[in-house]
CSV table of C-alpha atoms in Angstrom, one decimal:
chain,number,residue,atom,x,y,z
A,268,MET,CA,-0.2,-0.3,0.1
A,269,ARG,CA,1.1,3.3,-0.6
A,270,ALA,CA,2.2,5.6,2.3
A,271,GLU,CA,0.9,8.3,0.7
A,272,TYR,CA,-3.0,6.8,0.4
A,273,ILE,CA,-2.5,6.4,4.6
A,274,ASN,CA,-2.5,10.5,5.7
A,275,PRO,CA,-6.3,11.3,4.2
A,276,PHE,CA,-7.5,8.5,6.2
A,277,VAL,CA,-6.1,9.9,9.4
A,278,ALA,CA,-6.6,12.9,8.3
A,279,SER,CA,-10.1,12.4,7.7
A,280,LEU,CA,-10.3,10.6,11.4
A,281,LYS,CA,-8.7,13.3,13.5
A,282,ASN,CA,-11.3,16.2,11.5
A,283,THR,CA,-14.5,13.2,11.7
A,284,PHE,CA,-13.8,13.2,15.1
A,285,ARG,CA,-13.3,16.9,16.3
A,286,THR,CA,-16.5,17.8,14.0
A,287,MET,CA,-18.9,15.3,15.3
A,288,LEU,CA,-17.9,14.3,18.1
A,289,ASP,CA,-15.4,17.3,19.7
A,290,CYS,CA,-13.0,14.7,20.9
A,291,ASP,CA,-9.2,14.9,20.4
A,292,ALA,CA,-7.8,12.1,18.2
A,293,ARG,CA,-4.0,11.9,19.0
A,294,ARG,CA,-2.2,9.5,16.9
A,295,VAL,CA,0.0,7.4,19.0
A,296,ASP,CA,1.4,5.0,16.7
A,297,MET,CA,1.5,4.0,13.1
A,298,ARG,CA,3.1,0.1,11.8
A,299,LEU,CA,1.9,-2.4,9.7
A,300,LYS,CA,-0.4,-4.7,10.4
A,301,GLN,CA,1.6,-7.9,12.2
A,302,ASP,CA,-0.9,-10.0,13.1
A,303,ASN,CA,-4.7,-9.6,12.7
A,304,ARG,CA,-5.9,-9.7,16.2
A,305,ALA,CA,-8.7,-7.2,17.0
A,306,LYS,CA,-7.6,-5.5,20.7
A,307,TYR,CA,-10.7,-3.9,21.0
A,308,SER,CA,-14.2,-5.7,20.8
A,309,VAL,CA,-16.4,-3.3,18.2
A,310,SER,CA,-15.3,-2.8,14.5
A,311,GLY,CA,-16.4,-1.2,11.7
A,312,VAL,CA,-15.7,-2.1,8.6
A,313,VAL,CA,-16.1,-0.3,5.5
A,314,GLY,CA,-15.2,-1.8,1.9
A,315,LEU,CA,-13.8,0.6,-1.2
A,316,SER,CA,-13.5,-0.3,-4.8
A,317,GLY,CA,-12.6,2.0,-7.7
A,318,ARG,CA,-9.2,2.8,-9.2
A,319,ALA,CA,-8.1,0.7,-6.0
A,320,VAL,CA,-10.1,-1.6,-3.8
A,321,GLY,CA,-9.6,-1.4,-0.2
A,322,THR,CA,-11.1,-1.8,3.8
A,323,VAL,CA,-11.4,0.9,6.5
A,324,VAL,CA,-11.6,-0.5,9.3
A,325,LEU,CA,-12.3,1.3,12.7
A,326,SER,CA,-12.1,-0.5,16.1
A,327,PHE,CA,-13.3,0.5,19.4
A,328,SER,CA,-13.4,-0.9,23.2
A,329,GLU,CA,-16.8,-1.0,24.2
A,330,GLU,CA,-16.2,1.8,26.5
A,331,VAL,CA,-14.9,4.1,23.4
A,332,ALA,CA,-17.5,3.1,21.6
A,333,LEU,CA,-20.5,4.0,24.1
A,334,LYS,CA,-19.1,7.5,24.3
A,335,ALA,CA,-18.9,8.1,21.1
A,336,ALA,CA,-22.1,7.0,20.0
A,337,SER,CA,-23.7,8.7,23.2
A,338,THR,CA,-22.1,12.5,21.6
A,339,LEU,CA,-23.3,11.6,18.3
A,340,LEU,CA,-26.8,10.3,19.0
A,341,MET,CA,-27.1,13.3,22.0
A,342,THR,CA,-28.0,10.5,24.5
A,343,GLU,CA,-26.7,8.5,27.4
A,344,ALA,CA,-25.8,5.1,25.5
A,345,THR,CA,-25.0,2.1,28.4
A,346,GLU,CA,-24.8,-1.0,25.8
A,347,ILE,CA,-24.0,-1.9,22.6
A,348,ASP,CA,-27.1,-1.4,21.2
A,349,ALA,CA,-28.4,-1.3,17.2
A,350,ASP,CA,-28.2,2.9,17.8
A,351,VAL,CA,-24.5,2.2,19.1
A,352,LEU,CA,-23.9,0.0,16.1
A,353,ASP,CA,-25.2,2.3,13.9
A,354,ALA,CA,-23.1,5.2,15.4
A,355,VAL,CA,-20.3,3.2,14.8
A,356,GLY,CA,-21.0,2.3,11.6
A,357,GLU,CA,-21.7,5.8,10.9
A,358,LEU,CA,-18.7,7.4,12.1
A,359,THR,CA,-16.3,4.6,9.7
A,360,ASN,CA,-18.4,5.6,6.8
A,361,MET,CA,-17.9,9.3,7.4
A,362,VAL,CA,-14.1,8.7,7.9
A,363,ALA,CA,-13.7,6.6,4.7
A,364,GLY,CA,-16.2,9.1,3.4
A,365,SER,CA,-14.2,12.1,3.8
A,366,ALA,CA,-10.9,10.1,3.0
A,367,LYS,CA,-12.1,9.0,-0.8
A,368,ALA,CA,-12.6,12.4,-1.5
A,369,GLN,CA,-9.2,13.6,-0.9
A,370,LEU,CA,-7.9,10.5,-2.9
A,371,GLU,CA,-10.2,12.1,-6.3
A,372,GLU,CA,-7.6,10.3,-8.8
A,373,LEU,CA,-8.7,6.2,-6.9
A,374,GLN,CA,-12.4,7.4,-7.9
A,375,LEU,CA,-13.2,5.0,-4.8
A,376,MET,CA,-16.9,4.4,-3.9
A,377,ALA,CA,-17.5,3.2,-0.6
A,378,SER,CA,-19.8,-0.1,0.6
A,379,LEU,CA,-22.3,-0.5,2.8
A,380,PRO,CA,-21.0,0.2,6.7
A,381,ASN,CA,-20.6,-3.1,8.8
A,382,VAL,CA,-19.9,-3.4,12.2
A,383,ILE,CA,-18.2,-6.5,13.5
A,384,THR,CA,-19.2,-7.5,17.3
A,385,GLY,CA,-17.3,-10.1,19.6
A,386,ARG,CA,-14.1,-9.8,22.0
A,387,ASP,CA,-12.3,-12.3,20.2
A,388,HIS,CA,-13.1,-11.1,16.4
A,389,GLU,CA,-10.1,-10.7,14.3
A,390,VAL,CA,-10.5,-9.0,11.0
A,391,HIS,CA,-7.8,-10.2,8.4
A,392,PHE,CA,-6.9,-9.0,5.0
A,393,PRO,CA,-5.9,-11.2,1.9
A,394,SER,CA,-2.3,-12.2,2.8
A,395,ASN,CA,-0.7,-9.8,-0.5
A,396,VAL,CA,-2.3,-6.9,1.6
A,397,SER,CA,0.1,-5.1,3.9
A,398,PRO,CA,-2.6,-2.8,5.9
A,399,ILE,CA,-1.6,-0.2,8.1
A,400,CYS,CA,-2.5,-0.1,11.2
A,401,ILE,CA,-3.3,3.3,13.2
A,402,SER,CA,-3.3,3.7,17.0
A,403,PHE,CA,-5.2,6.6,18.4
A,404,GLU,CA,-5.7,8.0,21.9
A,405,THR,CA,-8.6,9.9,23.0
A,406,ASP,CA,-9.9,11.2,26.2
A,407,TRP,CA,-12.5,8.0,26.3
A,408,GLY,CA,-9.7,5.5,25.6
A,409,MET,CA,-7.7,4.3,22.6
A,410,LEU,CA,-9.0,3.1,19.2
A,411,SER,CA,-7.2,1.7,16.2
A,412,LEU,CA,-7.4,2.4,12.4
A,413,GLU,CA,-6.9,0.3,9.9
A,414,VAL,CA,-6.3,0.8,6.1
A,415,GLY,CA,-5.7,-1.7,3.5
A,416,MET,CA,-6.1,-1.6,-0.1
A,417,ALA,CA,-4.4,-2.7,-3.3
A,418,PRO,CA,-3.8,-1.5,-6.8
A,419,VAL,CA,-6.8,-2.9,-9.2
A,420,PRO,CA,-5.2,-3.5,-12.9
A,421,GLN,CA,-7.1,-0.9,-15.6
A,422,PRO,CA,-7.7,-1.9,-19.4
A,423,VAL,CA,-4.9,-0.9,-22.0
A,424,GLY,CA,-6.0,2.7,-23.0
A,425,VAL,CA,-8.0,4.2,-20.3
B,939,MET,CA,-33.3,-5.3,-0.6
B,940,ARG,CA,-35.5,-6.1,-3.7
B,941,ALA,CA,-36.1,-10.3,-4.0
B,942,GLU,CA,-34.6,-10.1,-7.8
B,943,TYR,CA,-31.1,-9.1,-6.5
B,944,ILE,CA,-30.6,-11.9,-4.7
B,945,ASN,CA,-30.9,-14.9,-6.8
B,946,PRO,CA,-27.6,-14.2,-8.4
B,947,PHE,CA,-25.6,-14.7,-5.7
B,948,VAL,CA,-27.6,-18.0,-5.0
B,949,ALA,CA,-26.8,-19.1,-8.2
B,950,SER,CA,-23.5,-17.8,-7.9
B,951,LEU,CA,-22.9,-19.9,-4.6
B,952,LYS,CA,-24.2,-22.8,-6.1
B,953,ASN,CA,-21.8,-22.7,-9.3
B,954,THR,CA,-19.1,-21.9,-7.2
B,955,PHE,CA,-19.2,-24.5,-5.3
B,956,ARG,CA,-19.8,-26.8,-8.1
B,957,THR,CA,-16.9,-25.9,-10.5
B,958,MET,CA,-14.2,-24.9,-7.9
B,959,LEU,CA,-15.1,-27.1,-5.5
B,960,ASP,CA,-16.8,-30.0,-7.1
B,961,CYS,CA,-19.4,-29.5,-4.0
B,962,ASP,CA,-23.2,-29.4,-4.2
B,963,ALA,CA,-24.6,-26.7,-2.3
B,964,ARG,CA,-28.6,-26.9,-1.6
B,965,ARG,CA,-30.5,-24.0,-0.9
B,966,VAL,CA,-32.3,-25.3,2.9
B,967,ASP,CA,-33.5,-22.0,3.8
B,968,MET,CA,-33.6,-18.0,3.1
B,969,ARG,CA,-35.3,-15.4,5.5
B,970,LEU,CA,-34.9,-11.6,6.4
B,971,LYS,CA,-32.1,-11.9,9.0
B,972,GLN,CA,-33.8,-11.8,12.5
B,973,ASP,CA,-31.1,-11.3,14.6
B,974,ASN,CA,-27.1,-10.9,13.7
B,975,ARG,CA,-25.1,-14.0,15.5
B,976,ALA,CA,-23.2,-15.8,13.2
B,977,LYS,CA,-23.5,-19.3,13.4
B,978,TYR,CA,-20.5,-19.8,12.2
B,979,SER,CA,-17.0,-19.1,13.1
B,980,VAL,CA,-15.0,-17.8,9.7
B,981,SER,CA,-16.6,-15.5,7.9
B,982,GLY,CA,-16.1,-13.9,4.5
B,983,VAL,CA,-17.5,-10.4,3.7
B,984,VAL,CA,-16.8,-8.2,0.7
B,985,GLY,CA,-18.3,-4.9,0.3
B,986,LEU,CA,-20.0,-3.8,-3.5
B,987,SER,CA,-20.7,-0.3,-4.2
B,988,GLY,CA,-22.0,1.1,-7.8
B,989,ARG,CA,-25.5,1.9,-8.3
B,990,ALA,CA,-26.4,0.0,-5.0
B,991,VAL,CA,-24.0,-0.5,-2.0
B,992,GLY,CA,-24.3,-3.8,-0.4
B,993,THR,CA,-22.2,-6.4,1.4
B,994,VAL,CA,-22.0,-10.1,0.8
B,995,VAL,CA,-21.2,-12.2,4.1
B,996,LEU,CA,-20.0,-16.0,3.7
B,997,SER,CA,-20.0,-17.8,6.5
B,998,PHE,CA,-18.4,-21.3,7.7
B,999,SER,CA,-17.8,-23.8,10.4
B,1000,GLU,CA,-14.5,-24.1,10.9
B,1001,GLU,CA,-15.0,-27.5,9.5
B,1002,VAL,CA,-16.1,-26.4,6.4
B,1003,ALA,CA,-13.9,-23.8,5.9
B,1004,LEU,CA,-11.4,-26.6,5.9
B,1005,LYS,CA,-12.6,-28.5,4.0
B,1006,ALA,CA,-13.1,-26.2,1.3
B,1007,ALA,CA,-10.0,-24.8,1.3
B,1008,SER,CA,-8.5,-27.8,1.1
B,1009,THR,CA,-10.0,-28.9,-1.9
B,1010,LEU,CA,-9.1,-25.1,-3.6
B,1011,LEU,CA,-5.7,-25.5,-2.4
B,1012,MET,CA,-5.1,-29.2,-3.4
B,1013,THR,CA,-3.6,-29.6,-0.2
B,1014,GLU,CA,-4.9,-31.0,3.2
B,1015,ALA,CA,-5.5,-28.0,5.5
B,1016,THR,CA,-5.8,-28.9,9.3
B,1017,GLU,CA,-5.8,-25.8,11.1
B,1018,ILE,CA,-7.2,-21.9,10.2
B,1019,ASP,CA,-3.8,-20.5,9.0
B,1020,ALA,CA,-3.4,-17.5,6.2
B,1021,ASP,CA,-4.0,-20.3,3.4
B,1022,VAL,CA,-7.2,-21.2,4.5
B,1023,LEU,CA,-8.2,-17.3,5.7
B,1024,ASP,CA,-7.3,-16.7,2.1
B,1025,ALA,CA,-9.0,-19.0,0.2
B,1026,VAL,CA,-12.2,-18.3,2.2
B,1027,GLY,CA,-11.7,-14.8,1.0
B,1028,GLU,CA,-11.3,-15.6,-2.8
B,1029,LEU,CA,-14.6,-18.0,-2.6
B,1030,THR,CA,-16.7,-15.0,-1.0
B,1031,ASN,CA,-15.1,-13.1,-4.0
B,1032,MET,CA,-15.8,-15.2,-6.5
B,1033,VAL,CA,-19.0,-15.2,-5.7
B,1034,ALA,CA,-19.7,-11.7,-5.6
B,1035,GLY,CA,-18.0,-11.4,-8.4
B,1036,SER,CA,-20.4,-13.8,-10.5
B,1037,ALA,CA,-23.3,-12.3,-9.1
B,1038,LYS,CA,-22.5,-8.9,-9.2
B,1039,ALA,CA,-21.7,-9.7,-13.3
B,1040,GLN,CA,-25.2,-10.8,-13.3
B,1041,LEU,CA,-26.9,-7.9,-12.2
B,1042,GLU,CA,-25.0,-5.4,-14.5
B,1043,GLU,CA,-27.0,-2.8,-14.3
B,1044,LEU,CA,-26.2,-1.8,-10.7
B,1045,GLN,CA,-22.6,-1.4,-12.3
B,1046,LEU,CA,-21.7,-3.0,-9.0
B,1047,MET,CA,-17.5,-3.1,-7.9
B,1048,ALA,CA,-15.9,-5.6,-5.5
B,1049,SER,CA,-14.0,-4.3,-2.4
B,1050,LEU,CA,-10.9,-6.4,-0.8
B,1051,PRO,CA,-12.4,-9.6,0.6
B,1052,ASN,CA,-11.6,-9.8,4.2
B,1053,VAL,CA,-12.2,-12.6,6.2
B,1054,ILE,CA,-13.7,-12.6,10.3
B,1055,THR,CA,-12.4,-15.2,12.9
B,1056,GLY,CA,-14.0,-15.2,16.3
B,1057,ARG,CA,-16.1,-18.0,17.9
B,1058,ASP,CA,-19.2,-15.4,18.6
B,1059,HIS,CA,-18.3,-12.8,16.6
B,1060,GLU,CA,-21.5,-11.0,15.0
B,1061,VAL,CA,-22.0,-9.0,11.4
B,1062,HIS,CA,-24.5,-6.1,11.7
B,1063,PHE,CA,-26.1,-4.4,9.0
B,1064,PRO,CA,-26.8,-0.9,9.0
B,1065,SER,CA,-30.4,-1.0,10.6
B,1066,ASN,CA,-32.1,0.3,7.6
B,1067,VAL,CA,-30.6,-2.8,5.7
B,1068,SER,CA,-32.5,-6.1,5.8
B,1069,PRO,CA,-30.4,-8.4,4.7
B,1070,ILE,CA,-31.3,-11.9,3.5
B,1071,CYS,CA,-29.5,-14.9,5.1
B,1072,ILE,CA,-29.7,-18.2,2.5
B,1073,SER,CA,-29.1,-21.6,4.4
B,1074,PHE,CA,-27.1,-24.0,2.1
B,1075,GLU,CA,-26.1,-27.6,2.9
B,1076,THR,CA,-23.3,-29.5,1.6
B,1077,ASP,CA,-22.0,-33.0,2.2
B,1078,TRP,CA,-19.3,-31.1,4.5
B,1079,GLY,CA,-21.8,-29.3,6.5
B,1080,MET,CA,-23.5,-26.2,6.5
B,1081,LEU,CA,-23.1,-22.9,5.3
B,1082,SER,CA,-24.8,-19.4,5.5
B,1083,LEU,CA,-24.9,-16.8,2.7
B,1084,GLU,CA,-26.1,-12.9,4.0
B,1085,VAL,CA,-26.4,-10.2,1.6
B,1086,GLY,CA,-27.6,-7.0,1.9
B,1087,MET,CA,-28.0,-4.0,-0.7
B,1088,ALA,CA,-29.6,-0.5,-0.4
B,1089,PRO,CA,-29.6,1.9,-3.4
B,1090,VAL,CA,-28.0,5.0,-4.0
B,1091,PRO,CA,-29.6,8.0,-5.2
B,1092,GLN,CA,-29.0,9.1,-8.6
B,1093,PRO,CA,-28.0,12.4,-9.5
B,1094,VAL,CA,-31.0,14.3,-11.4
B,1095,GLY,CA,-30.7,13.4,-15.4
B,1096,VAL,CA,-28.4,10.1,-15.3
């Protein structure tokens, strides 16, 4: 995955958290993902396709998911219910949507936001794709953003 | 989700299993998904986007995943390793790819195939999307295919 593709996702996450949640997300780590184990229990997943194909995974602890959803929904969420899952999906969608707008040359479209739950879940990428994992610290706790993308061969003459 | 969109996915799964795995997949059930709990422990997920957005989820028990991967890779897989995960992702990709070719009017593109593991994982769809869940029986065991799609509003005049 080309390094210049990752910065729009980092900027988009920070911007989405600031504008939508009034929450400062500080990047603390960026690395190639070594193992696939989610450190968190709730993951929003959005697929991207166009002149590249990819996936954006935004993972939260239950606590951060509840705080983020409560803020977005302007109500006190105390358990991971359908509203909280929708909020996590929508946040992932916003991060993916704003990043793809900055990667205009890739003409990306986003799929539906799905949300994975389960304390031991892992989201694996194809083994020929090296996703980049970025950790963020917020006042609510940690979260992680993973982005993996691969080029799509273009027909000759296009 | 419009009912006529589901048949290409059913046909595609049966055809992929027959041609790639020499395995007869018999449809035993089709219903709107009521709860989101995966009954299986390995799920391939492919996002679709175009004139509709959607997700295809193909879920296996560990045993069916191992049998399918062993057949596809022509080797004896005994544990869920990277090769097995790639095989599950590739099967999901084939099912999505062949179905989207039959839904030409939607101009769908597929994202990367991701694979979720974890015995208690669930794959949730946005609450305004009603995914359809189709169960298949094979000689290796059961598997499930879930497809959720939503229309994308088109600009006036297109």
